XYZ file of C-alpha atoms in Angstrom:
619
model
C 148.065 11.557 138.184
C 148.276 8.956 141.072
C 145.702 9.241 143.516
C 146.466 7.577 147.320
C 143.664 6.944 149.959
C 142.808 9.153 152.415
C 143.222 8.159 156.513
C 146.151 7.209 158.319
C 149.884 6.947 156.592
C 150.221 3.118 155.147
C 153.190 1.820 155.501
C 155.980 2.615 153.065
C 156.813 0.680 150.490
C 160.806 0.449 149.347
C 161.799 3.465 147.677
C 162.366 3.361 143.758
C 164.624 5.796 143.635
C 168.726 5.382 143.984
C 169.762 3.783 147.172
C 171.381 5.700 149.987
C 174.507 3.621 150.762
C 175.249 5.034 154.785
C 179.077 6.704 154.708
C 180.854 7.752 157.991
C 181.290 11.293 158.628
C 184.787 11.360 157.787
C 184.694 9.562 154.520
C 181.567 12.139 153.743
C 183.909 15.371 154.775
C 186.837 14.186 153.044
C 184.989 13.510 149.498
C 183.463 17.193 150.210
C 187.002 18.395 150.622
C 189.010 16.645 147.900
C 186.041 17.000 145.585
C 184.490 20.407 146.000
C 186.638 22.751 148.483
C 190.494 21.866 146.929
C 189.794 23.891 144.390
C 189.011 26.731 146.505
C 192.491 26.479 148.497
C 193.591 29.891 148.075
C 190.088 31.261 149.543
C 190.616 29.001 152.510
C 193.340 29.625 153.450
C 192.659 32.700 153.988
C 189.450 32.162 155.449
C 191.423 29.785 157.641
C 193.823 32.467 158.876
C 191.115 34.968 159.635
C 189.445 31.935 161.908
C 193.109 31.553 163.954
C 193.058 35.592 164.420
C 189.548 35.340 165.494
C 189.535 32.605 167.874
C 192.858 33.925 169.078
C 191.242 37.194 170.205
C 189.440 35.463 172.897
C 192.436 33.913 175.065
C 194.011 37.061 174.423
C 190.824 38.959 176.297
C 191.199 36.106 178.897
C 195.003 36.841 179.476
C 193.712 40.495 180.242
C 192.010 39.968 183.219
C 195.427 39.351 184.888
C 196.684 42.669 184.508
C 192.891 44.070 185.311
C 192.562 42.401 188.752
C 196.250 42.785 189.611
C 197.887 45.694 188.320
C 194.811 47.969 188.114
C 192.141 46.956 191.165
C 194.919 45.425 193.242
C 198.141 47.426 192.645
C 196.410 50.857 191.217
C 198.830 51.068 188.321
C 197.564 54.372 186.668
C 199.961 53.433 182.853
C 198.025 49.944 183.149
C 194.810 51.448 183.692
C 195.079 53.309 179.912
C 197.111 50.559 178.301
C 194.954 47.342 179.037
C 191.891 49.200 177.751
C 193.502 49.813 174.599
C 194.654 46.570 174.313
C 190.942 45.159 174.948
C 189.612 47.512 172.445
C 192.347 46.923 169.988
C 192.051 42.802 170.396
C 188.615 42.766 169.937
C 189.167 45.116 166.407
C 191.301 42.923 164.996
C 188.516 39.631 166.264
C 186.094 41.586 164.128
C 187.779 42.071 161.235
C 189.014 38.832 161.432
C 185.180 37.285 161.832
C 183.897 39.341 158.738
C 186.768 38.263 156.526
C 186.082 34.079 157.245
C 182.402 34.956 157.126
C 182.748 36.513 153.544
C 185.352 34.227 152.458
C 183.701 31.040 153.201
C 180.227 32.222 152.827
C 181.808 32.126 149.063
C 183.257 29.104 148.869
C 180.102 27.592 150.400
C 177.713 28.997 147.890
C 180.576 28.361 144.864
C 180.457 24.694 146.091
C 176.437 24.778 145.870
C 176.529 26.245 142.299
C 179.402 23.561 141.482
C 177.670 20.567 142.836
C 174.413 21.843 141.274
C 176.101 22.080 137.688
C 177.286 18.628 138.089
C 174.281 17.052 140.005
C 171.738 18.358 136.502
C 174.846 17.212 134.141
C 175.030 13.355 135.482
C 171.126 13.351 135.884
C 170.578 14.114 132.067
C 173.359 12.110 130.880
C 171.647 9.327 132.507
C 169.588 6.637 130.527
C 165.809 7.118 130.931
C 165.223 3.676 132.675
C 166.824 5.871 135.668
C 163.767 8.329 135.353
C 161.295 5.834 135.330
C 163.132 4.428 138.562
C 163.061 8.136 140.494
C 160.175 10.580 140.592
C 161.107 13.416 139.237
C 160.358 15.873 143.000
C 162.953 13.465 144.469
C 165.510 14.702 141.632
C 164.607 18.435 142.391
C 164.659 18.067 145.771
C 168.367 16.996 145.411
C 168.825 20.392 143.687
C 167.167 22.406 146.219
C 166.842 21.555 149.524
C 169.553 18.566 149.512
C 171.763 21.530 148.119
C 170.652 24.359 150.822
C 171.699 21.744 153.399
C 174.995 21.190 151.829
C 175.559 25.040 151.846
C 174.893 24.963 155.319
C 177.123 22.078 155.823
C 180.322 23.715 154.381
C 179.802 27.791 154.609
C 178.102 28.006 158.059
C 178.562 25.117 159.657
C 182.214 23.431 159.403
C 183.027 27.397 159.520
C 182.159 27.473 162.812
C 183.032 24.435 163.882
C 186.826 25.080 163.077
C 186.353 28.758 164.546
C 184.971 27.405 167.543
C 187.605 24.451 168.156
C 190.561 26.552 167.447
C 188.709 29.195 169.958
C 188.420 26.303 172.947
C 191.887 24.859 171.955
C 193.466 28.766 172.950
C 191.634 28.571 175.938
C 192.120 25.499 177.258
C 196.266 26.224 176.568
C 195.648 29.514 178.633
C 193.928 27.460 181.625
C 196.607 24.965 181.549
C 198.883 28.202 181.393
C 197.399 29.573 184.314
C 196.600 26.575 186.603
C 197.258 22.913 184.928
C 195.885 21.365 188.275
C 192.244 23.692 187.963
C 192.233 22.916 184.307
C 192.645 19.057 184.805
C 189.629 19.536 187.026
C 187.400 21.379 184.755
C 188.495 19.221 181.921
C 187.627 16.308 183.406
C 183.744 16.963 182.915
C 182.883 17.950 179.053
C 184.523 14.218 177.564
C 181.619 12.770 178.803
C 179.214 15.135 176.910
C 181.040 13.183 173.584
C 178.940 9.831 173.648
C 175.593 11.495 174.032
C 176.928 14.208 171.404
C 177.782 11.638 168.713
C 174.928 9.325 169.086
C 172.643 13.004 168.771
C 174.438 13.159 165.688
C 173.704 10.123 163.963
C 169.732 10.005 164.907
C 169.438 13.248 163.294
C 171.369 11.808 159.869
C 168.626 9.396 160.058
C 165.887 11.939 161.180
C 166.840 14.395 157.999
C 167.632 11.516 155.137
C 164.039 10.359 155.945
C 162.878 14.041 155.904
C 164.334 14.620 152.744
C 162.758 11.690 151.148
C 159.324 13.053 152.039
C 160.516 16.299 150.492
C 160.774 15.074 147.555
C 157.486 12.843 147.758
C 155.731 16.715 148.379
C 157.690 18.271 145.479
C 156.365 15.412 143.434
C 152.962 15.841 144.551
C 152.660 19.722 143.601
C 153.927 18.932 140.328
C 151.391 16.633 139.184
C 148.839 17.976 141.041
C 149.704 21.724 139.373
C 150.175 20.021 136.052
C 146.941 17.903 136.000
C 144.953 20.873 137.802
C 142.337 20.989 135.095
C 141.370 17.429 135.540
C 141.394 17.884 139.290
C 138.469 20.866 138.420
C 136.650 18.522 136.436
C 136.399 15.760 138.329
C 135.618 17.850 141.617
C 138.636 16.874 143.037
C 139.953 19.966 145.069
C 139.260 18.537 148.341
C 141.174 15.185 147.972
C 143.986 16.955 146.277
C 144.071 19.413 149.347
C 143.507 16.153 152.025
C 147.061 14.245 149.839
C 148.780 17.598 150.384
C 147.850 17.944 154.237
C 148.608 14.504 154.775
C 152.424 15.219 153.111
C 152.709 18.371 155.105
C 151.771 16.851 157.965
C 154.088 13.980 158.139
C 156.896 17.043 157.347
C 155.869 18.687 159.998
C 156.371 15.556 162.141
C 159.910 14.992 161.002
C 160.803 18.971 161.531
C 159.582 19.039 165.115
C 161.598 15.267 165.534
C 164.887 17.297 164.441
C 164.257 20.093 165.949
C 163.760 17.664 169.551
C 166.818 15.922 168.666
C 168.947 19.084 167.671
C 167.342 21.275 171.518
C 168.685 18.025 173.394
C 172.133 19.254 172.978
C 171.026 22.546 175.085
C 169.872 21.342 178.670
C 172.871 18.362 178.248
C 175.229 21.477 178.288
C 173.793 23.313 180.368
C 174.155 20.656 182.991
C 177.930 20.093 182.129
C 178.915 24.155 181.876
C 177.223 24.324 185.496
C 178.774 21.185 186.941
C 182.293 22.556 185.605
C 181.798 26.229 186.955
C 180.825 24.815 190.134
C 183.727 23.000 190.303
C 186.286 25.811 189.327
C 184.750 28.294 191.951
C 185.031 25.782 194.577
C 188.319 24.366 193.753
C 189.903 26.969 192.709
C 188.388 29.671 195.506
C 189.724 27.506 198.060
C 193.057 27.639 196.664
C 192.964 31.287 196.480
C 191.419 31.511 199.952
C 194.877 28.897 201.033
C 197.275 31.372 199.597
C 198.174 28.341 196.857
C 197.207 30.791 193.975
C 196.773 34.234 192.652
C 193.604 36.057 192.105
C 194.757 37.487 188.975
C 195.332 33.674 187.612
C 191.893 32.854 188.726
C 190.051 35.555 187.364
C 192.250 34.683 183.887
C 191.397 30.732 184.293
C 187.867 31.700 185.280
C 187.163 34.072 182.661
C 188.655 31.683 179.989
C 186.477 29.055 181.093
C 183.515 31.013 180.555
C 184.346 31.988 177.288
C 184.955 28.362 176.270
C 181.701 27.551 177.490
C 180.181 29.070 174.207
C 182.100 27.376 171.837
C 181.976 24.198 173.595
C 177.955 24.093 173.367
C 178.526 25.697 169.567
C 179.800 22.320 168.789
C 177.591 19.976 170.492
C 174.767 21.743 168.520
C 176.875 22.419 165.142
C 177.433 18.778 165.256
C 174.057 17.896 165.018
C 173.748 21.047 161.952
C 177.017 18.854 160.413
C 174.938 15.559 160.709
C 171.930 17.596 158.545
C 174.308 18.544 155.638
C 175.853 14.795 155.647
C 172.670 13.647 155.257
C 172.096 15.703 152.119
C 175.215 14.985 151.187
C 175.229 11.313 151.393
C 172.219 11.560 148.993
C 173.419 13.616 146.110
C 176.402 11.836 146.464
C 174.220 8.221 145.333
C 172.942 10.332 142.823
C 176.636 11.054 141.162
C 177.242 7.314 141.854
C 174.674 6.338 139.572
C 175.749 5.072 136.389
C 174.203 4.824 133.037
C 173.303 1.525 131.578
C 173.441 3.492 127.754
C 177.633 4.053 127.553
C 180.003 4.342 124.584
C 182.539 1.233 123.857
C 185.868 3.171 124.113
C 186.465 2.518 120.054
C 183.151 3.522 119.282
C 182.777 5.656 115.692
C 181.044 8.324 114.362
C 177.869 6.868 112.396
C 178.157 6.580 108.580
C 174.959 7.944 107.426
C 174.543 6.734 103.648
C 170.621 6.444 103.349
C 169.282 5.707 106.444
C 168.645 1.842 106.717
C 167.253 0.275 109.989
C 167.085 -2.814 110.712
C 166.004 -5.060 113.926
C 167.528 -8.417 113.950
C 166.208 -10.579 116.660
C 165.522 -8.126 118.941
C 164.773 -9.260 122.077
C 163.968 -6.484 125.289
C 162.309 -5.934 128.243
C 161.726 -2.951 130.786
C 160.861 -5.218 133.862
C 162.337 -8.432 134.662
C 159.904 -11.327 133.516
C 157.848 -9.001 131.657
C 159.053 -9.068 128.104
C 158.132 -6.034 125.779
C 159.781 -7.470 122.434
C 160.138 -11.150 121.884
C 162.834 -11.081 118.824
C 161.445 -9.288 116.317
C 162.553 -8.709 112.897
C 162.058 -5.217 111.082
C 163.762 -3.761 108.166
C 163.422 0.044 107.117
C 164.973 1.085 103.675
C 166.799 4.064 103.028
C 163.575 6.339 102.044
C 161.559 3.915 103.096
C 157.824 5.152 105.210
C 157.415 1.856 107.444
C 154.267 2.252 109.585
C 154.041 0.114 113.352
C 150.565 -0.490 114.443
C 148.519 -2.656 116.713
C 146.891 -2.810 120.626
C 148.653 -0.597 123.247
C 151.370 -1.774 124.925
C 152.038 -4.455 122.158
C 155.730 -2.920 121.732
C 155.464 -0.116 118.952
C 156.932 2.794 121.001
C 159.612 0.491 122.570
C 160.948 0.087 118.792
C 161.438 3.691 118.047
C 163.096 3.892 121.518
C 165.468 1.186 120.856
C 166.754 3.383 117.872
C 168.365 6.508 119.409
C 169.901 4.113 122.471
C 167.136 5.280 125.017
C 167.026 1.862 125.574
C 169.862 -1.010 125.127
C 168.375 -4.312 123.618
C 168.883 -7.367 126.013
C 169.626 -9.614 122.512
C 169.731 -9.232 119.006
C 170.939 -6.109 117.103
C 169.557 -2.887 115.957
C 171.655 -1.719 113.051
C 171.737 1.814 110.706
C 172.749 1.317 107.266
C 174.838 -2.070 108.783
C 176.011 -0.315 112.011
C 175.350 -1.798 115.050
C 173.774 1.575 117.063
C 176.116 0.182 120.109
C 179.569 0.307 118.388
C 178.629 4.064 117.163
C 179.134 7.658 119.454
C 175.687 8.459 121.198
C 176.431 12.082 119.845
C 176.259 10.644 115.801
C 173.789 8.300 116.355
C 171.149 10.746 117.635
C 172.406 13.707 115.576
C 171.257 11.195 112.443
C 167.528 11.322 113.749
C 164.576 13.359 114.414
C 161.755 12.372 116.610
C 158.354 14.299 117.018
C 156.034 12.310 118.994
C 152.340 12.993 120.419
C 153.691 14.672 123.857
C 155.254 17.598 122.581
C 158.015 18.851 124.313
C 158.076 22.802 124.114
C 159.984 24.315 127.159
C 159.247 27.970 128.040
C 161.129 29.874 125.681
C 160.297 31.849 122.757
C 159.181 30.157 119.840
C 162.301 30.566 117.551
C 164.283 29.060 120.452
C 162.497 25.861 120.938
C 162.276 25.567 117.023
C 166.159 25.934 116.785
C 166.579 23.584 120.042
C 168.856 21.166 117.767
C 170.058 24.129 116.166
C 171.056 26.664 118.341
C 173.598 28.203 115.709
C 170.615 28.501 113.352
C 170.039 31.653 111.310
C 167.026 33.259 111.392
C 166.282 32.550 107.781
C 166.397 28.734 108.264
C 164.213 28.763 111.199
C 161.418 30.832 108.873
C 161.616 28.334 106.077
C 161.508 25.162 108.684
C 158.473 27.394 110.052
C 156.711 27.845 106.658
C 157.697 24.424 105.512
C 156.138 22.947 108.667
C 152.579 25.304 107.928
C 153.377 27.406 111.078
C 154.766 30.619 109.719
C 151.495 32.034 109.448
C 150.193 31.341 113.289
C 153.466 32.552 114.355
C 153.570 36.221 112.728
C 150.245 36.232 114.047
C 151.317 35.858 117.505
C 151.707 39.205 119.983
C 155.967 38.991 119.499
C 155.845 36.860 116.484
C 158.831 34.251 116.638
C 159.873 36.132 120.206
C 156.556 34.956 122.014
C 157.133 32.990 124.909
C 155.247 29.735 124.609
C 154.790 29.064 128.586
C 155.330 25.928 130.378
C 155.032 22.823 127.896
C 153.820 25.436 125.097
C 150.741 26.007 127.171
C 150.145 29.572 125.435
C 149.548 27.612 121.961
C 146.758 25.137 120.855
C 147.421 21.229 119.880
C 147.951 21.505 116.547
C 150.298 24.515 117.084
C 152.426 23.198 119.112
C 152.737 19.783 116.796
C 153.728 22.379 114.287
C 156.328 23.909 115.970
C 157.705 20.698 116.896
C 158.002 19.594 112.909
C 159.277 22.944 112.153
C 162.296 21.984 114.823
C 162.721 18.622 113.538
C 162.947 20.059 109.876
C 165.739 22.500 111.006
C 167.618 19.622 112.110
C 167.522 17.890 108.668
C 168.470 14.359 110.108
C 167.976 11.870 107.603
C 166.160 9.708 109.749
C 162.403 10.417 111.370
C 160.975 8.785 114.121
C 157.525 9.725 114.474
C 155.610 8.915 117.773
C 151.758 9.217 117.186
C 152.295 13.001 115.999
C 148.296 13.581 115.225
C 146.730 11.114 117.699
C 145.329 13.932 120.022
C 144.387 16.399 117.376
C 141.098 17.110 116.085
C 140.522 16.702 112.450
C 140.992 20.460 111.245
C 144.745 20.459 112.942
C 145.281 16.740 111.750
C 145.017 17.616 108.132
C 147.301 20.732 108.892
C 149.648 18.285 110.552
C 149.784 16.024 107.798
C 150.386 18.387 105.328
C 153.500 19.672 107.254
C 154.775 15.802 108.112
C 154.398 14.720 104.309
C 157.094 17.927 103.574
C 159.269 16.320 106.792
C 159.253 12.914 105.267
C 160.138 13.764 101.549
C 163.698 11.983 101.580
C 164.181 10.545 104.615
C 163.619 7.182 106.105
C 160.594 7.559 108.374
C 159.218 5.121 111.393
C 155.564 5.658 112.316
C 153.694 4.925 115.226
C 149.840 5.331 114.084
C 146.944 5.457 115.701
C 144.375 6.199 113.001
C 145.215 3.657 110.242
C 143.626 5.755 107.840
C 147.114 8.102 107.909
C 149.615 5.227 107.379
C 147.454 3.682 104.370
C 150.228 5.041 101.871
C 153.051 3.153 104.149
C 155.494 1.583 101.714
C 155.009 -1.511 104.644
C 153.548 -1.838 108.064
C 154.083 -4.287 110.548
C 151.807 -5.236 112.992
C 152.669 -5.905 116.460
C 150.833 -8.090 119.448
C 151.943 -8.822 122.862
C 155.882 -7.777 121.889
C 155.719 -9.707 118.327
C 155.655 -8.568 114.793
C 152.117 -10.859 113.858
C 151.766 -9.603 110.169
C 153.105 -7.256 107.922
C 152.864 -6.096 104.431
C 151.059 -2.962 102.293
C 147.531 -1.774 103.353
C 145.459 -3.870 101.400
C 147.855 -6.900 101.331
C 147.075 -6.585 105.435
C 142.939 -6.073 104.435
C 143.366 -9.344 102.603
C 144.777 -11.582 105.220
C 141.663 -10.817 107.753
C 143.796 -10.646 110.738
C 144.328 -8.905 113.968
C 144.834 -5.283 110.970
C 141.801 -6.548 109.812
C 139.665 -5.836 113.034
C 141.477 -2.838 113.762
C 140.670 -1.123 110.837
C 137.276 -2.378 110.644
C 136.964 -1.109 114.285
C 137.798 2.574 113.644
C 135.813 2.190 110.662
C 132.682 1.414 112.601
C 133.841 4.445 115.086
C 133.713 6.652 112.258
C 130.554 5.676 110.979
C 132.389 4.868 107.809
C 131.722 1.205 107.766
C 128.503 -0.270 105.127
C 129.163 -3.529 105.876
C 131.285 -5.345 109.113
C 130.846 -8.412 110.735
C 133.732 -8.132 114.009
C 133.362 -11.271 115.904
C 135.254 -12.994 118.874
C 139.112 -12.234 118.639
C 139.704 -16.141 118.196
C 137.273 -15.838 114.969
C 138.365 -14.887 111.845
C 136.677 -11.207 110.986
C 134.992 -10.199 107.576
C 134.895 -7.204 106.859
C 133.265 -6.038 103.181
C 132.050 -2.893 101.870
């Protein structure tokens, strides 16, 4: 768990994760369309149709106060008196029905686009290699789930909604003013253009307000996590109030970046203001004096006037639904790098199913590296037999788990070849390849699920026979009937509900069911103690009868029956051979095992000098 200083923000360093490429608004809007609301057509049409019937209504109520003012105050027409109230009432029916249908309408097509681009967002993000997720934290990936999605939602249900309500609304009642009095409406249309500059460049500082916000969002969602997941070394360290000082310091700077939107989105308000005044002022005067002149009717006015007013809404609607827009762009914009992304792990396009015959690995002059510069193989040469136990030991970080990583295609090699019985593991399907192999390793992955669900996790189709004999096969049958709902217990997050050694257990028991003929196996006992080890061992000497194993070992004392181990160094194979052909040479196996032997107390006899010494070691 990373710990940062406490005191005043430093400043930021580049971000890791995938970079944010700035798109215009109207290249964002139209990849929203084409991608995510064509297929919803149908739906939007309609919604579309109930927004023209809606923003029709209110020209239509406009147009009324004509007859009102002349026909019924000025000319006491008793049949107009009954028949413009029904029409009022009757409009304004039909604007309401018309505003609930485009409300539920696109209220669906905005949440059906979430779901969709949610689906697809998780899909590309696990189909990616896993040198992406060592790029990206892992709260800036949920974040694009969540709140990145939430905006989006916003974006397309609530806010382009209204947008295209409200500009059909003030294109109907700007026709209707030009209807009425063209000179008037050239007037009061000569004020709210200028409100577009300010309007626009609102818009674009808060893109750049809520893409930075968003990046912090994710920082926070990263910080819970580890803090939440590393909470009982934050106990034991007395660590509460740090861990609470990191979060206030992350909700803090949020807080900062909220109140910075919401100053940029309120700008829009007294801007508006100013304008709607400026243009009423400018109607009454103007257009009182030509009713005072006898140059136009006071029905017309009233119409004009009214319709004017009722714009007035819609018109500030859209100033501040701009800014709303510019949110969901921003979001957008992100999870659309995200999609962009592309996988460094792909199939060649005549890639082949493997052609398991025995299992045979080899590494020809395998050459990799995660970081430029910083090599973690330096063209090594291994060689597993079908059957074969090969054991990989040595210092950490001398390259052992980058070998076992190289063989599923979590990694690509930068030169040489990594072949399975002759096959080249890059001219093969991805789906063959890692069908062929098993891999238990020391961090158990259990997900919270029952326990016959995460051992079938390969298996899904399993029958409930198989997964008891991959249970009692891996010693775990007995622990699990003993549990409260037997193979129906739910394990918790990360199989918190069960011990070490049980959840090692469970994971042989899945890697049984899946019967691949290859096994990779990670440091499977290295964080067990020595009751749970010996049950562990029992269970992995089952899972290796028959099938070409790879182990990563810790304790040499467990790989002593190795048909060969290699020995690795700073990203080189340094020696290699059986257990006591390695004892013989005195090498860097040599001190190791003399080391843990000393640990153990098992050691009569060791003399372990300077690294650049030869040791002796003698019972």
């Amino acid at each position: 768990m990373s710990v940062e200083p406490l005191g005043p923000a430093r400043p930021k360093k580049p971000s890791r994760e995938a970079s944010v490429r700035y798109l215009s608004t109207g290249s964002l809007v139209m990849r929203l369309v084409r991608d995510y609301l064509r297929p919803y057509r149908l739906k939007l049409i309609g919604a579309i149709t109930c927004m023209v019937l809606a923003a029709a209504s209110q020209p239509l109520l406009a147009w009324l106060m004509e007859p009102v003012v002349r026909d019924v105050f000025m000319n006491r027409d008793e049949t107009m008196l009954v028949l413009v109230p029904i029409a009022i009432m009757s409009i304004m029916l039909v604007g309401g029905a018309a505003n609930f249908g485009q409300s539920v309408l696109m209220n669906w097509v905005g949440l059906r686009i979430v779901a969709d681009l949610q689906q697809r967002v998780f899909s590309h993000l696990i189909n990616l290699d896993l040198a992406f997720f060592r790029r990206n934290p892992s709260g800036t990936l949920i974040a694009h789930l969540t709140s990145d999605a939430y905006l989006i939602r916003q974006a397309t249900s609530s806010t382009l909604t209204s947008l295209v309500k409200d500009l059909l609304t003030v294109l109907f009642l700007v026709a209707l003013m030009f209807y009425e009095n063209w000179r008037l409406a050239c007037v009061v249309f000569f004020v709210f253009p200028m409100a577009a500059w300010p309007i626009s460049r609102l818009g674009k500082r808060m893109r750049q307000v809520i893409t930075v916000t968003q990046g912090e969002v994710g920082s926070f969602t990263n910080l819970l996590g580890e803090t939440f997941q590393g909470v009982r070394h934050v106990k034991a360290y007395g660590m509460e109030v740090h861990e609470s000082m990191r979060a206030e310091h992350r909700i803090e700077r949020l807080f900062d970046l909220y109140m910075k939107a919401t100053r940029t989105r309120a700008l829009t308000t007294p801007m508006m203001e100013g304008l709607g005044g400026l243009a009423i002022a400018v109607v009454i005067w103007y257009g009182g004096s030509q009713v005072i002149a006898g140059e136009a009717e006071p029905g017309a006015f009233f119409a004009l006037f009214t319709a004017l007013l009722l714009a007035y809404r819609p018109i500030r609607s859209i100033a501040n639904l701009n800014t709303a827009l510019q949110e969901g762009l921003a979001a957008a914009q992100r999870v659309f790098a995200v999609l962009d992304q592309k996988s460094n792990i792909t199939e060649e396009r005549d890639a082949e199913n493997l052609s398991v015959s025995g299992g045979h690995i080899k590494f020809n002059a395998v050459k990799f590296r995660y970081i430029d510069d910083v090599p973690a193989l330096g063209g090594i040469d291994i060689e597993v037999a079908a059957g074969e136990t090969v054991a990989l030991v040595g210092p950490s970080g001398a390259g052992k788990s980058t070998v076992l990583n190289l063989i599923p295609r979590f990694y690509d090699v930068e030169s040489g070849a990594v072949e399975v019985d002759g096959q080249d593991v890059r001219s093969v399907t991805l789906s063959s390849l890692r069908g062929a192999i098993a891999l238990v390793s020391q961090d158990v992955a259990l997900f919270d699920d029952t326990v016959k669900a995460n051992i079938s996790y390969g298996r899904p189709d399993a029958e409930m026979d198989e997964i008891v004999a991959a249970a009692e096969s891996a010693a775990a049958h007995d622990f699990i009937v003993s549990l409260p709902d037997g193979y129906d217990t739910l394990v918790g997050e990360r199989g918190a509900k069960l011990s070490g050694g049980e959840r090692q257990r469970v994971a042989i028991a899945r890697a049984l069911l899946k019967n691949a003929p290859i096994l990779l196996l990670d440091e499977a006992t290295a964080a067990l103690d020595a009751a749970s080890e010996r049950e562990v061992q029992t269970a992995l000497a089952t899972l290796k009868r028959g099938r070409t194993t790879l182990v990563i070992a810790h304790r040499l004392a467990t790989i002593r029956d190795a048909d060969r181990i290699y020995v690795f160094d700073k990203g080189n194979v340094v020696e290699q051979g059986s257990h006591e052909e390695l004892l013989s040479l005195q090498g860097l196996y040599s001190r190791l095992y003399a080391l843990q032997l000393v640990d153990q107390g098992g050691l009569n006899k060791a003399e372990i000098v300077d690294e650049n010494d030869e040791a002796i070691v003698s019972a």
